[in-house]
Amino acid sequence: MSQRKRTEIAELGEFGLIDHLTRNATTSSKHTLRGVGDDAAVVAAGRNDATVISTDTLLEGIDFDLTYFPLKHLGYKAVVVGVSDILAMNALPEQVMISIGVSAKLPVEALEDLYEGVDFACKELGVDLVGGDTTASMTGLVINITAIGRAKRKALSYRSGAQFNDLICLTGNLGAAYLGLQLLEREKRVLKDVANPEPQFAGYEYLLQRYLKPRARKDIVDILAEEKIVPTSMIDISDGLASEVLQICKASKCGARIYLDRIPIAKQTTALAEEMHIDPVVAALNGGGDYELLFTVPLAMQEQVMRLGVVDVVGHITRETTGAYLVTPDGSDIKLRAQGFKEE
Ligand code: ADP
Ligand code: MG
């Protein structure tokens, strides 16, 4: 019997692995409007509407560290992570399901805290917790969240709709969540052997909040609906600007130019980045965890989107053959690279 070839996951990277595993996932139901490849799957619901569904998993030790992540915040963040993918389709979230794998090291009270955060986020975002599953975990805490939303089919924004010359718009600022994480990790290292640790967070509360309690930008989807703007494409920033721009480029078969000096970065992000010898732009490009929305609109809508006062235009869409680049203030072009869960 011939031995099956062994391929290391690192050879494919996260996105290569997803592509590889889902290469046979063709869709056959006429109700499946979009399968793998976007922030959420899209299922027909009546003639004009669609249901959008997304799932995400958070693992202790990989996605969060319980030594500094309060469980209440973790519950809140889990809902935000799920709902953010629904919003990225320009849909409104309606329900979530949460499954947990719990290790015996956690008391019931800790899980009560987790669910206090879940309930808080659900009420804030107007979604119903409608189910889930509970199992034991041999390793650490596992949280899976499935989010469900709804939109008019015509109002959906896919990753694949960006057109040549479209403007690339971004909400909020980037890199703050990554710096918040770096700050928590630094204090954890410094205070490892201290009896009564008193971490130094003064002045950087905003960064901690961005990492521990990110916001889902439902406000943006509401504003876009009020203004009758349907982005030609949209994605949420879970992995970092570079990775998300590349996802849009791949799905839309286009290139992009992002202008470095237009990437919005908060003052506290820059301040801590300097202190920690981190390039804030690298944090924005590759840090991830900001859960802002990146979307494209036709060039003709420039004034209208600028008037909203909630987005920055950070670049524009180019031809596929020209690739995806970061343009520095001195005019040089740097090729954008994705990160995923493995450094590539
Ligand atoms: P996001 O960062 O928006 O959550 P991902 O990069 O995790 O999206 O996933 C990209 C696409 O691949 C999504 O459509 C997702 O549903 C799909 N996907 C990811 N992992 C798997 C898997 N193991 N099996 C099937 N589909 C997957
Ligand atoms: Mg997403």
CSV table of C-alpha atoms and ligand atoms in Angstrom, one decimal, residues 38-40 54 56 81 84-85 88 159 235-238 244, ligand 2:
chain,number,residue,atom,x,y,z
A,38,ASP,CA,-17.5,35.5,1.9
A,39,ASP,CA,-18.0,36.8,5.4
A,40,ALA,CA,-21.2,34.9,5.6
A,54,SER,CA,-21.6,33.0,9.7
A,56,ASP,CA,-16.5,31.7,14.2
A,81,VAL,CA,-17.1,38.7,16.3
A,84,SER,CA,-19.5,41.6,12.5
A,85,ASP,CA,-19.5,39.1,9.7
A,88,ALA,CA,-20.0,42.9,6.6
A,159,ARG,CA,-16.5,40.6,-1.3
A,235,ILE,CA,-15.6,42.9,4.4
A,236,ASP,CA,-14.9,43.3,8.1
A,237,ILE,CA,-11.4,43.8,9.5
A,238,SER,CA,-10.8,40.7,11.6
A,244,GLU,CA,-8.9,42.1,4.0
B,2,MG,MG,-15.2,38.6,8.2
